[in-house]
Short mmCIF file of C-alpha atoms in Angstrom, two decimals:
data_model
loop_
_atom_site.label_atom_id
_atom_site.label_comp_id
_atom_site.label_asym_id
_atom_site.label_seq_id
_atom_site.Cartn_x
_atom_site.Cartn_y
_atom_site.Cartn_z
CA MET A 105 -140.73 37.97 195.18
CA ALA A 106 -141.63 40.51 197.63
CA SER A 107 -139.37 43.74 198.22
CA ASN A 108 -139.21 46.39 200.99
CA GLU A 109 -142.76 47.81 199.70
CA LYS A 110 -144.10 44.97 201.91
CA ILE A 111 -142.49 46.03 204.86
CA ASP A 112 -143.51 49.92 203.95
CA LYS A 113 -147.18 48.82 203.65
CA ALA A 114 -147.17 46.84 206.93
CA TYR A 115 -146.04 49.91 208.59
CA SER A 116 -149.70 51.38 208.06
CA HIS A 117 -151.16 48.49 209.50
CA ASN A 118 -149.03 47.71 212.42
CA GLY A 119 -147.96 51.47 213.27
CA SER A 120 -149.65 51.68 216.81
CA ASP A 121 -148.38 48.50 217.67
CA VAL A 122 -144.60 49.86 216.84
CA GLU A 123 -145.98 52.53 219.60
CA SER A 124 -147.37 50.59 221.88
CA ASN A 125 -145.08 47.58 222.24
CA ASN A 126 -141.77 49.26 221.48
CA ALA A 127 -139.19 46.81 222.78
CA PHE A 128 -136.52 49.23 220.89
CA HIS A 129 -135.82 52.05 223.40
CA SER A 130 -138.64 51.46 225.90
CA GLY A 131 -138.10 51.63 229.82
CA GLU A 132 -140.50 51.40 232.81
CA ASN A 133 -140.02 55.08 233.54
CA GLY A 134 -140.35 55.95 229.46
CA GLN A 135 -136.66 57.01 229.14
CA GLY A 136 -134.87 54.02 228.07
CA LEU A 137 -131.58 53.46 226.25
CA HIS A 138 -130.52 56.11 224.23
CA ARG A 139 -127.94 55.95 220.95
CA GLN A 140 -124.78 57.50 222.17
CA LEU A 141 -122.26 54.79 220.29
CA LYS A 142 -120.89 56.18 217.04
CA ASN A 143 -119.35 54.68 214.43
CA ARG A 144 -115.71 54.27 215.44
CA HIS A 145 -117.05 53.13 219.09
CA ILE A 146 -118.87 50.18 217.35
CA ALA A 147 -115.85 49.41 215.08
CA MET A 148 -113.47 49.07 218.19
CA ILE A 149 -115.91 47.12 220.37
CA SER A 150 -116.20 44.42 217.66
CA ILE A 151 -112.38 44.10 217.73
CA GLY A 152 -111.71 44.45 221.40
CA GLY A 153 -114.25 41.24 221.66
CA VAL A 154 -111.64 39.76 219.37
CA ILE A 155 -108.38 40.59 221.32
CA GLY A 156 -107.75 39.51 224.63
CA THR A 157 -105.78 37.69 227.24
CA GLY A 158 -106.27 34.32 225.14
CA LEU A 159 -104.42 35.62 222.20
CA PHE A 160 -101.56 37.08 224.50
CA LEU A 161 -101.19 34.29 227.11
CA GLY A 162 -103.73 31.42 226.07
CA THR A 163 -101.66 30.67 223.01
CA ALA A 164 -98.90 29.21 225.14
CA ASN A 165 -101.28 26.37 226.32
CA ALA A 166 -102.04 25.77 222.61
CA LEU A 167 -98.71 25.67 221.46
CA ARG A 168 -97.51 23.36 224.09
CA HIS A 169 -100.50 21.11 223.27
CA GLY A 170 -100.87 21.43 219.82
CA GLY A 171 -97.54 22.04 218.43
CA PRO A 172 -96.77 25.10 215.50
CA VAL A 173 -98.84 23.60 212.92
CA GLY A 174 -101.59 21.83 215.25
CA MET A 175 -102.14 25.54 216.88
CA VAL A 176 -102.48 27.28 213.61
CA LEU A 177 -104.97 24.67 212.30
CA GLY A 178 -107.22 25.34 215.75
CA TYR A 179 -107.30 28.77 215.29
CA ILE A 180 -108.71 28.58 211.85
CA THR A 181 -110.92 26.08 212.26
CA VAL A 182 -112.54 28.03 215.29
CA GLY A 183 -112.09 31.33 213.31
CA THR A 184 -114.46 29.68 210.63
CA VAL A 185 -116.89 29.16 213.37
CA CYS A 186 -116.57 32.57 214.82
CA TRP A 187 -117.07 34.36 211.26
CA ALA A 188 -119.97 32.08 210.61
CA THR A 189 -121.68 32.96 213.90
CA MET A 190 -121.03 36.94 213.35
CA VAL A 191 -122.53 36.61 209.68
CA SER A 192 -125.51 35.09 211.09
CA LEU A 193 -125.57 37.62 213.84
CA GLY A 194 -124.76 40.70 211.96
CA GLU A 195 -127.67 39.86 209.58
CA MET A 196 -130.50 39.93 212.00
CA VAL A 197 -128.74 42.92 214.51
CA ALA A 198 -128.29 45.16 211.40
CA TYR A 199 -132.12 44.50 210.30
CA LEU A 200 -133.30 44.72 214.04
CA PRO A 201 -130.63 46.48 216.26
CA ILE A 202 -133.13 46.49 219.30
CA SER A 203 -132.11 46.48 222.86
CA GLY A 204 -131.50 42.92 224.27
CA GLY A 205 -129.83 42.00 221.12
CA HIS A 206 -129.96 38.45 220.46
CA ILE A 207 -131.82 37.83 223.75
CA LYS A 208 -134.92 39.68 222.36
CA LEU A 209 -134.58 38.44 218.94
CA ALA A 210 -134.64 34.99 220.48
CA GLU A 211 -138.13 35.76 222.00
CA ARG A 212 -139.26 36.95 218.23
CA PHE A 213 -137.99 34.06 216.09
CA VAL A 214 -138.12 31.03 218.49
CA ASP A 215 -140.12 31.48 221.56
CA PRO A 216 -140.24 33.23 224.92
CA ALA A 217 -138.53 29.91 226.50
CA PHE A 218 -135.48 30.13 224.36
CA SER A 219 -135.04 33.73 225.24
CA PHE A 220 -135.13 32.90 228.84
CA THR A 221 -132.74 30.56 228.51
CA MET A 222 -130.41 32.67 226.46
CA GLY A 223 -130.63 35.52 228.30
CA TRP A 224 -130.05 34.06 231.80
CA ASN A 225 -127.13 31.86 230.25
CA TYR A 226 -125.64 35.04 228.81
CA TRP A 227 -126.08 37.06 231.78
CA TYR A 228 -124.16 34.56 234.04
CA ASN A 229 -121.51 34.34 231.55
CA TRP A 230 -120.55 38.00 231.59
CA THR A 231 -121.32 38.46 235.09
CA ILE A 232 -119.07 36.05 236.74
CA ILE A 233 -116.32 36.59 234.25
CA LEU A 234 -116.28 40.46 235.69
CA PRO A 235 -114.67 39.21 238.72
CA ALA A 236 -112.51 36.88 237.04
CA GLU A 237 -110.71 39.87 235.09
CA LEU A 238 -110.47 42.15 238.00
CA SER A 239 -108.43 39.30 239.57
CA ALA A 240 -106.47 39.00 236.24
CA ALA A 241 -105.79 42.71 236.52
CA ALA A 242 -104.50 42.18 240.09
CA VAL A 243 -102.18 39.32 239.25
CA LEU A 244 -100.74 41.27 236.35
CA ILE A 245 -99.71 44.10 238.55
CA ASN A 246 -98.04 41.41 240.78
CA TYR A 247 -95.32 41.06 237.78
CA TRP A 248 -93.89 44.60 239.01
CA ASP A 249 -95.22 44.31 243.02
CA GLN A 250 -94.71 40.78 244.35
CA ASP A 251 -96.36 41.81 247.39
CA THR A 252 -99.71 39.82 247.18
CA GLN A 253 -101.20 41.25 250.17
CA LEU A 254 -102.34 44.42 248.29
CA ASN A 255 -104.20 42.64 245.56
CA TYR A 256 -107.05 43.64 247.88
CA ALA A 257 -106.17 47.29 246.93
CA TRP A 258 -105.43 46.95 243.42
CA ILE A 259 -108.98 45.28 242.80
CA THR A 260 -110.50 47.85 244.53
CA ILE A 261 -108.82 50.51 242.21
CA CYS A 262 -109.78 48.66 239.13
CA LEU A 263 -113.33 47.85 240.29
CA LEU A 264 -113.95 51.73 241.06
CA VAL A 265 -112.54 52.66 237.60
CA VAL A 266 -114.73 50.06 235.51
CA VAL A 267 -118.07 51.41 237.42
CA ALA A 268 -116.83 55.01 237.06
CA ILE A 269 -116.57 54.26 233.27
CA ASN A 270 -120.22 52.45 233.12
CA MET A 271 -121.70 55.11 235.14
CA CYS A 272 -121.12 57.78 232.97
CA GLY A 273 -123.07 56.30 230.23
CA ALA A 274 -122.52 54.43 226.61
CA GLY A 275 -120.93 57.21 225.39
CA VAL A 276 -118.27 57.34 227.73
CA TYR A 277 -117.75 53.71 227.70
CA GLY A 278 -117.47 53.68 224.14
CA GLU A 279 -114.69 56.65 224.29
CA ALA A 280 -112.96 54.23 227.07
CA GLU A 281 -113.26 50.91 224.76
CA PHE A 282 -111.92 52.89 221.93
CA ILE A 283 -108.91 53.74 223.66
CA PHE A 284 -108.33 50.28 225.11
CA ALA A 285 -109.15 48.21 221.91
CA SER A 286 -106.58 50.86 219.83
CA ILE A 287 -103.81 49.58 222.58
CA LYS A 288 -104.70 46.21 222.07
CA VAL A 289 -104.58 46.51 218.34
CA LEU A 290 -101.45 48.58 218.27
CA THR A 291 -99.73 45.81 220.63
CA ILE A 292 -100.72 42.78 218.40
CA THR A 293 -99.85 44.46 215.34
CA GLY A 294 -96.28 45.41 216.91
CA LEU A 295 -95.55 42.22 218.25
CA ILE A 296 -96.28 40.31 214.92
CA ILE A 297 -94.32 42.72 213.17
CA LEU A 298 -91.58 42.11 215.59
CA GLY A 299 -91.82 38.57 215.60
CA ILE A 300 -91.16 38.72 211.83
CA ILE A 301 -88.17 40.53 212.27
CA ILE A 302 -86.81 38.22 215.13
CA ASP A 303 -87.60 35.23 212.78
CA LEU A 304 -85.51 36.41 209.98
CA GLY A 305 -82.51 37.21 211.99
CA GLY A 306 -83.09 41.08 212.46
CA ILE A 307 -82.61 41.05 216.18
CA VAL A 308 -79.97 38.57 217.83
CA HIS A 309 -78.89 38.62 221.66
CA THR A 310 -75.63 40.23 221.44
CA GLY A 311 -74.57 37.65 223.82
CA GLY A 312 -76.25 34.75 221.68
CA PRO A 313 -74.91 32.21 219.42
CA ASN A 314 -74.88 33.85 215.97
CA HIS A 315 -77.15 35.95 213.60
CA ASP A 316 -78.97 33.02 211.93
CA ARG A 317 -82.60 33.04 210.94
CA LEU A 318 -84.99 30.81 212.72
CA GLY A 319 -87.02 30.24 209.64
CA PHE A 320 -89.34 26.99 210.11
CA ARG A 321 -86.72 25.50 212.46
CA TYR A 322 -89.27 24.45 214.95
CA TRP A 323 -91.75 23.13 212.52
CA LYS A 324 -88.75 20.48 211.72
CA ASN A 325 -87.67 20.30 215.54
CA PRO A 326 -89.34 19.23 217.88
CA GLY A 327 -92.01 19.12 214.90
CA PRO A 328 -95.40 20.44 213.47
CA PHE A 329 -97.41 18.76 216.18
CA VAL A 330 -97.27 17.70 219.58
CA GLN A 331 -98.26 13.81 220.90
CA TYR A 332 -100.85 14.98 223.32
CA ASP A 333 -100.21 13.31 226.87
CA ASN A 334 -97.45 11.24 225.33
CA ILE A 335 -100.29 9.30 223.34
CA SER A 336 -98.32 7.93 220.09
CA GLY A 337 -99.47 8.20 216.40
CA SER A 338 -102.15 9.95 214.88
CA THR A 339 -104.28 9.94 218.02
CA GLY A 340 -101.95 11.79 220.02
CA ARG A 341 -101.72 14.28 217.16
CA PHE A 342 -105.53 14.60 216.83
CA LEU A 343 -105.91 15.10 220.56
CA GLY A 344 -103.51 17.78 220.52
CA TRP A 345 -105.42 19.73 217.93
CA TRP A 346 -108.38 19.43 219.81
CA ALA A 347 -106.83 20.66 222.54
CA VAL A 348 -106.19 23.68 220.69
CA ILE A 349 -109.79 23.77 219.48
CA THR A 350 -110.99 24.11 222.74
CA GLN A 351 -108.77 26.52 223.96
CA ALA A 352 -109.23 28.69 220.79
CA ALA A 353 -112.86 28.37 220.99
CA PHE A 354 -112.74 30.02 224.53
CA SER A 355 -110.34 32.89 223.06
CA PHE A 356 -112.88 34.02 220.43
CA ILE A 357 -115.74 34.19 222.95
CA GLY A 358 -116.91 37.96 222.97
CA THR A 359 -116.98 38.72 219.31
CA GLU A 360 -120.76 39.18 219.77
CA ILE A 361 -120.73 42.05 222.34
CA VAL A 362 -121.65 44.26 219.13
CA ALA A 363 -125.09 42.71 219.23
CA ILE A 364 -125.86 44.05 222.70
CA ALA A 365 -124.16 47.27 221.71
CA ALA A 366 -126.76 47.35 218.79
CA GLY A 367 -129.56 48.96 220.80
CA GLU A 368 -127.16 52.27 221.47
CA ALA A 369 -125.77 52.52 218.42
CA LYS A 370 -125.93 55.53 216.41
CA ASN A 371 -126.74 54.83 212.62
CA PRO A 372 -127.15 51.38 213.32
CA ARG A 373 -128.42 50.14 209.54
CA ARG A 374 -125.12 51.76 208.38
CA ASN A 375 -122.50 51.27 211.22
CA LEU A 376 -122.97 47.67 212.26
CA PRO A 377 -122.59 45.85 208.84
CA LYS A 378 -119.75 47.95 208.54
CA ALA A 379 -118.33 46.00 212.04
CA ILE A 380 -119.24 42.51 210.82
CA LYS A 381 -118.15 42.91 207.32
CA ARG A 382 -114.50 43.42 208.38
CA VAL A 383 -114.28 40.63 211.19
CA TYR A 384 -112.87 38.15 208.88
CA ILE A 385 -110.10 40.79 208.52
CA ARG A 386 -109.48 40.81 212.44
CA ILE A 387 -109.74 36.88 212.78
CA LEU A 388 -107.21 36.40 209.97
CA LEU A 389 -104.67 39.54 211.02
CA PHE A 390 -104.68 38.95 214.78
CA TYR A 391 -105.18 35.37 215.56
CA ILE A 392 -104.22 33.40 212.63
CA GLY A 393 -101.39 35.57 211.72
CA GLY A 394 -100.64 35.65 215.57
CA THR A 395 -100.45 31.93 215.77
CA PHE A 396 -98.47 31.62 213.16
CA VAL A 397 -95.75 33.83 214.18
CA ILE A 398 -95.88 32.46 217.39
CA GLY A 399 -95.27 28.76 215.88
CA LEU A 400 -92.10 30.24 214.55
CA LEU A 401 -90.39 31.88 217.33
CA VAL A 402 -90.98 29.40 220.03
CA PRO A 403 -90.47 25.69 220.12
CA SER A 404 -93.41 23.85 221.66
CA ASN A 405 -91.24 22.04 224.05
CA ASP A 406 -90.20 24.96 225.82
CA PRO A 407 -90.51 24.90 229.58
CA LEU A 408 -91.22 28.46 229.93
CA LEU A 409 -94.89 27.56 228.34
CA ASN A 410 -95.96 25.58 231.08
CA LEU A 411 -95.77 28.91 233.46
CA SER A 412 -99.09 29.60 235.54
CA SER A 413 -98.19 33.32 236.63
CA GLY A 414 -100.92 34.57 234.71
CA THR A 415 -98.56 37.62 233.66
CA ALA A 416 -96.88 38.57 230.65
CA ALA A 417 -93.70 36.31 231.55
CA SER A 418 -95.81 33.38 230.20
CA SER A 419 -96.63 34.83 227.17
CA PRO A 420 -95.22 33.15 223.66
CA PHE A 421 -94.24 36.65 222.29
CA VAL A 422 -92.36 37.55 225.62
CA ILE A 423 -90.46 34.29 225.59
CA ALA A 424 -89.43 35.26 222.05
CA ILE A 425 -88.65 38.94 222.84
CA GLN A 426 -86.43 37.42 225.86
CA ASN A 427 -84.36 35.04 223.82
CA ALA A 428 -83.60 37.86 221.47
CA GLY A 429 -82.32 39.73 224.30
CA ILE A 430 -84.95 42.78 224.29
CA SER A 431 -85.18 43.83 228.07
CA PHE A 432 -87.63 46.54 228.15
CA LEU A 433 -90.41 45.12 226.05
CA PRO A 434 -91.79 42.26 228.74
CA SER A 435 -92.67 45.32 231.04
CA LEU A 436 -94.47 47.26 228.32
CA ILE A 437 -96.23 43.93 227.00
CA ASN A 438 -97.46 43.41 230.74
CA ALA A 439 -98.88 46.88 230.79
CA CYS A 440 -100.60 46.39 227.56
CA LEU A 441 -102.15 43.41 229.15
CA LEU A 442 -103.26 45.10 232.22
CA THR A 443 -105.15 47.58 230.01
CA SER A 444 -106.74 44.61 228.11
CA ALA A 445 -107.94 42.88 231.50
CA TRP A 446 -108.98 46.67 232.49
CA SER A 447 -111.03 46.77 229.08
CA ALA A 448 -112.41 43.44 229.60
CA ALA A 449 -113.89 44.17 232.99
CA SER A 450 -115.47 47.29 231.50
CA SER A 451 -116.86 45.10 228.37
CA ASP A 452 -118.17 42.83 231.13
CA LEU A 453 -120.04 45.03 233.11
CA TYR A 454 -121.59 47.02 230.06
CA THR A 455 -122.49 43.52 228.48
CA SER A 456 -123.96 41.87 231.69
CA SER A 457 -125.92 45.19 232.46
CA ARG A 458 -127.58 45.35 229.02
CA ALA A 459 -128.40 41.58 229.13
CA LEU A 460 -130.28 42.05 232.26
CA TYR A 461 -132.10 44.95 230.73
CA GLY A 462 -132.88 42.92 227.81
CA LEU A 463 -134.05 40.00 230.15
CA ALA A 464 -136.59 42.66 231.52
CA LEU A 465 -137.70 43.74 228.24
CA SER A 466 -138.63 40.16 227.43
CA HIS A 467 -140.15 39.64 230.77
CA ASN A 468 -137.88 37.34 231.95
CA ALA A 469 -136.73 39.31 234.66
CA PRO A 470 -138.48 42.20 237.32
CA GLN A 471 -139.90 45.37 235.22
CA PHE A 472 -138.03 47.48 238.16
CA LEU A 473 -135.08 46.88 236.03
CA LEU A 474 -136.28 49.01 233.19
CA ARG A 475 -135.66 52.19 235.01
CA THR A 476 -133.10 54.39 233.55
CA THR A 477 -131.60 58.21 233.95
CA LYS A 478 -132.46 60.67 231.75
CA ARG A 479 -129.56 60.21 229.96
CA GLY A 480 -130.44 56.32 229.17
CA LEU A 481 -128.36 54.56 231.84
CA PRO A 482 -129.95 51.27 233.12
CA TYR A 483 -128.45 52.16 236.63
CA ILE A 484 -130.34 49.61 238.61
CA CYS A 485 -129.34 46.89 236.14
CA LEU A 486 -125.77 48.36 236.23
CA LEU A 487 -125.45 48.45 240.20
CA ILE A 488 -126.54 44.88 240.39
CA CYS A 489 -124.00 43.37 237.98
CA ALA A 490 -121.26 45.68 239.66
CA SER A 491 -122.04 44.15 242.86
CA PHE A 492 -121.29 40.59 241.59
CA SER A 493 -117.81 41.95 240.93
CA LEU A 494 -117.15 41.85 244.95
CA LEU A 495 -116.67 37.84 244.00
CA ALA A 496 -113.24 39.34 242.64
CA PHE A 497 -111.95 39.14 246.28
CA MET A 498 -112.64 35.41 246.84
CA GLY A 499 -109.74 34.67 244.36
CA VAL A 500 -107.43 36.56 246.82
CA SER A 501 -107.58 33.71 249.27
CA SER A 502 -106.76 30.31 248.38
CA GLY A 503 -109.78 28.39 249.89
CA ALA A 504 -112.56 30.80 248.34
CA GLY A 505 -110.48 31.21 245.13
CA THR A 506 -110.71 27.74 244.13
CA VAL A 507 -114.83 27.88 244.31
CA PHE A 508 -114.63 30.89 242.31
CA ASN A 509 -112.96 29.37 239.79
CA TRP A 510 -115.36 27.03 239.69
CA PHE A 511 -117.60 29.46 238.85
CA SER A 512 -115.44 31.46 236.21
CA ASN A 513 -114.41 27.95 234.46
CA MET A 514 -118.34 27.44 233.73
CA THR A 515 -118.34 30.50 231.70
CA ALA A 516 -116.48 29.42 228.69
CA ILE A 517 -119.30 26.57 227.95
CA ALA A 518 -121.80 29.20 228.64
CA GLY A 519 -120.31 31.21 226.07
CA LEU A 520 -120.13 28.66 223.55
CA LEU A 521 -123.74 28.04 224.33
CA THR A 522 -124.58 31.77 223.18
CA TRP A 523 -123.16 30.79 219.94
CA PHE A 524 -125.32 27.96 219.40
CA GLY A 525 -128.32 30.10 220.60
CA ILE A 526 -127.33 32.87 217.97
CA ASN A 527 -127.03 30.38 215.14
CA LEU A 528 -130.46 28.60 216.08
CA THR A 529 -131.87 32.13 216.09
CA TYR A 530 -130.89 32.82 212.78
CA ILE A 531 -131.78 29.71 211.34
CA ARG A 532 -135.44 30.68 212.36
CA PHE A 533 -134.88 34.03 211.24
CA HIS A 534 -134.19 32.90 207.84
CA LYS A 535 -137.11 30.50 207.47
CA GLY A 536 -139.42 33.15 208.50
CA PHE A 537 -138.11 35.82 206.12
CA LYS A 538 -138.38 33.63 203.29
CA VAL A 539 -142.04 32.09 204.39
CA GLN A 540 -143.08 35.57 204.82
CA GLY A 541 -141.81 36.55 201.43
CA PHE A 542 -139.34 39.19 202.15
CA ASP A 543 -136.58 39.75 199.75
CA ARG A 544 -133.27 39.33 201.79
CA SER A 545 -131.16 41.31 199.18
CA LYS A 546 -133.10 44.29 200.39
CA LEU A 547 -131.70 43.85 204.22
CA PRO A 548 -128.79 45.98 205.24
CA TYR A 549 -126.33 43.36 205.54
CA VAL A 550 -126.62 39.91 203.83
CA GLY A 551 -124.84 37.29 205.29
CA PRO A 552 -123.01 35.11 202.81
CA LEU A 553 -123.38 31.26 202.70
CA GLN A 554 -126.59 31.31 204.49
CA PRO A 555 -128.29 29.59 205.95
CA TYR A 556 -125.49 26.69 205.46
CA ALA A 557 -122.90 28.86 207.54
CA ALA A 558 -125.33 29.14 210.45
CA TRP A 559 -125.97 25.41 210.27
CA TYR A 560 -122.17 24.72 210.67
CA ALA A 561 -121.80 27.13 213.21
CA LEU A 562 -124.65 25.55 215.24
CA ILE A 563 -123.41 21.81 214.72
CA MET A 564 -119.66 22.85 215.33
CA THR A 565 -120.67 24.64 218.75
CA MET A 566 -122.54 21.75 219.86
CA ILE A 567 -119.30 19.53 219.15
CA PHE A 568 -116.74 21.86 220.90
CA CYS A 569 -119.26 21.84 224.08
CA LEU A 570 -119.68 18.20 223.95
CA PHE A 571 -116.08 17.50 224.02
CA SER A 572 -114.36 20.45 225.31
CA GLY A 573 -113.68 18.28 228.53
CA PHE A 574 -112.28 14.97 226.53
CA ASP A 575 -108.91 14.97 228.80
CA VAL A 576 -110.80 14.12 232.16
CA PHE A 577 -111.79 10.74 230.12
CA LEU A 578 -108.11 10.02 229.24
CA LYS A 579 -106.70 7.36 231.88
CA GLY A 580 -105.38 8.61 234.99
CA GLU A 581 -106.59 12.24 234.28
CA TRP A 582 -110.09 11.80 235.89
CA ASP A 583 -110.99 15.30 237.94
CA THR A 584 -114.40 15.45 239.45
CA ALA A 585 -114.31 19.24 239.69
CA THR A 586 -113.23 19.70 236.11
CA PHE A 587 -115.62 17.56 234.72
CA VAL A 588 -118.78 19.21 236.67
CA THR A 589 -117.53 22.81 236.05
CA THR A 590 -116.91 21.36 232.18
CA TYR A 591 -120.40 20.14 231.73
CA LEU A 592 -122.93 21.48 234.51
CA PRO A 593 -123.69 24.42 232.16
CA LEU A 594 -124.17 22.16 229.18
CA ALA A 595 -126.67 20.25 231.33
CA ALA A 596 -128.14 23.44 232.77
CA PHE A 597 -129.18 24.94 229.42
CA PRO A 598 -131.93 22.37 228.62
CA VAL A 599 -133.23 22.24 232.09
CA LEU A 600 -133.84 26.23 232.18
CA TYR A 601 -135.35 25.71 228.52
CA LEU A 602 -137.85 22.81 229.94
CA GLY A 603 -138.48 24.79 233.14
CA ALA A 604 -139.40 28.41 231.24
CA LYS A 605 -141.36 26.33 228.66
CA TYR A 606 -143.44 24.67 231.30
CA HIS A 607 -144.14 28.40 232.93
CA TYR A 608 -144.93 29.97 229.60
CA ARG A 609 -146.78 27.37 227.87
CA GLN A 610 -146.13 28.99 224.75
CA PRO A 611 -145.36 27.34 221.52
CA VAL A 612 -142.37 27.66 219.18
CA VAL A 613 -143.24 31.06 216.88
CA LYS A 614 -144.64 29.65 213.61
CA ALA A 615 -142.57 31.12 210.58
CA GLN A 616 -145.66 32.61 209.12
CA ASP A 617 -146.07 34.58 212.34
CA MET A 618 -142.92 35.72 213.24
CA ASP A 619 -142.80 39.79 213.79
CA PHE A 620 -140.43 41.54 211.14
CA ILE A 621 -142.10 44.64 211.47
CA SER A 622 -142.33 46.30 215.23
CA ASN A 623 -139.77 48.74 215.54
CA ILE A 624 -138.60 49.02 211.68
CA ALA A 625 -140.21 52.54 211.18
CA GLU A 626 -138.27 53.84 214.44
CA ILE A 627 -134.88 52.16 213.12
CA GLU A 628 -135.17 53.54 209.70
CA ALA A 629 -135.87 56.95 211.10
CA GLU A 630 -132.68 56.90 212.59
CA ASP A 631 -130.82 56.30 209.25
CA TYR A 632 -128.82 59.02 207.75
CA GLU A 633 -125.86 59.14 205.63
CA GLU A 634 -122.46 59.26 207.17
CA PRO A 635 -120.72 62.75 206.21
CA PRO A 636 -117.76 62.39 203.80
CA PRO A 637 -113.92 62.00 205.49
CA ARG A 638 -112.39 65.25 205.86
CA ASN A 639 -108.62 64.40 205.66
CA LYS A 640 -106.22 61.14 204.98
CA PHE A 641 -106.80 59.78 208.34
CA GLU A 642 -110.48 59.87 208.36
CA ALA A 643 -110.39 58.37 204.84
CA PHE A 644 -108.33 55.59 206.13
CA TRP A 645 -110.31 54.92 208.98
CA GLN A 646 -113.45 54.75 206.90
CA TRP A 647 -111.88 52.17 204.64
CA LEU A 648 -110.98 50.29 207.57
CA VAL A 649 -114.64 49.90 209.05
CA SER A 650 -116.54 49.82 205.78
CA ASP A 651 -116.70 47.30 203.03
CA ASN A 652 -115.91 49.40 200.03
#
């Protein structure tokens, strides 16, 4: 079995290739991206990618369609797929934390056509979701200000702030995301604790009935599952659970942002594994814990769950809090949701601009996009992606808003296709590493249960994609717009791949020809020991983001 000596030996033979074909930082003007994201930035970016409006608001539909048990089981199922995808991604980006992330890795371990397809699919996903988040921010403000005529002003303000954050560079983006993600973590943690207190009878409205504890009351009546679309028997319960699966899958999309950030992470060989190894705790604590508590607090047949306001009023947590008679918390939660939308928009712009930069690195986009400032900011990519945020103004008018919603709805499937591509790339990475005789135990991070975890996630993401629009096939539920927006990205993915395949005319990279050497010397040169904690807070933080 080979060890790292084989890689070290390869440096002497490939050193010139590393310098001349450096996809690690290089830009057209020789500046390229700079490593500005610290350990705490990477940790919070990985956490922030998990917590969003899908957890705060999307759980309302999940509870309404699946019931309390169906909702928890649905989120557990998708959580396992998310975990499998992240450990697959983590093993690759911890070894090769290069600009472009999984887009560039797909070129190395699959073929240029697959990198082209993944890159443009990923860029579309985050470019179109950006204006959707800006529109969401305006709607959240409508919770306090009912004058929708001011939505243009709110969108403009949010847009200017998001662009300003990103124009200041990755370091400022990391600081902003650290603050935003901290607010989200504190909010969801506080809501879970408050929910447990309410469930145990600790808070009851003074004008309410009596000081009884809710316990598992709503698991008994109206019941643990919901008969989806009034379909009786096990079929209706299964479809209710599957409706949760679809919604939960869309909520988890975004956890892979850490791969795009890898190219600008300080000490990536140490910090990226730390972020990946704790992902299961975030899934268990925030999503599984959150959905479990929600199922205890609100009955699945509560009419308020059917609200489509998009504000805190439709959150199951807020419904439970209002039932408990706490009047001031809904506004506080809406404010936290606003920061969540702001954080998401900032991450969308960061991710889409780096995805476009990664496409240019792989020669799948014009080379002028590689231009950066002296501080490593890909300003052309950033400005191009920011220009698409103007689509947010379409959402203000009803007619244009319908068209815009079609575009934004397609991003959900695009996100799942990204997971599919990551797992396929890892399967190829794993095979190539084995064929070339490298020792996986020497990697900075070794994903458990591999390659079986990647195969599991690969198959499940395809099942999610194929059956995500199942409801349009139910009797009397056909909707052409929903069908097209659900399945068009799925159909476009192979079309893009075949078109790129025809253009590049390059075969799939053979396992024995995969490049595991380029950029390694430069990456290892930036590896260093983290300083010991100076106080108890730093010691706690180190425990939170590390594996020991």
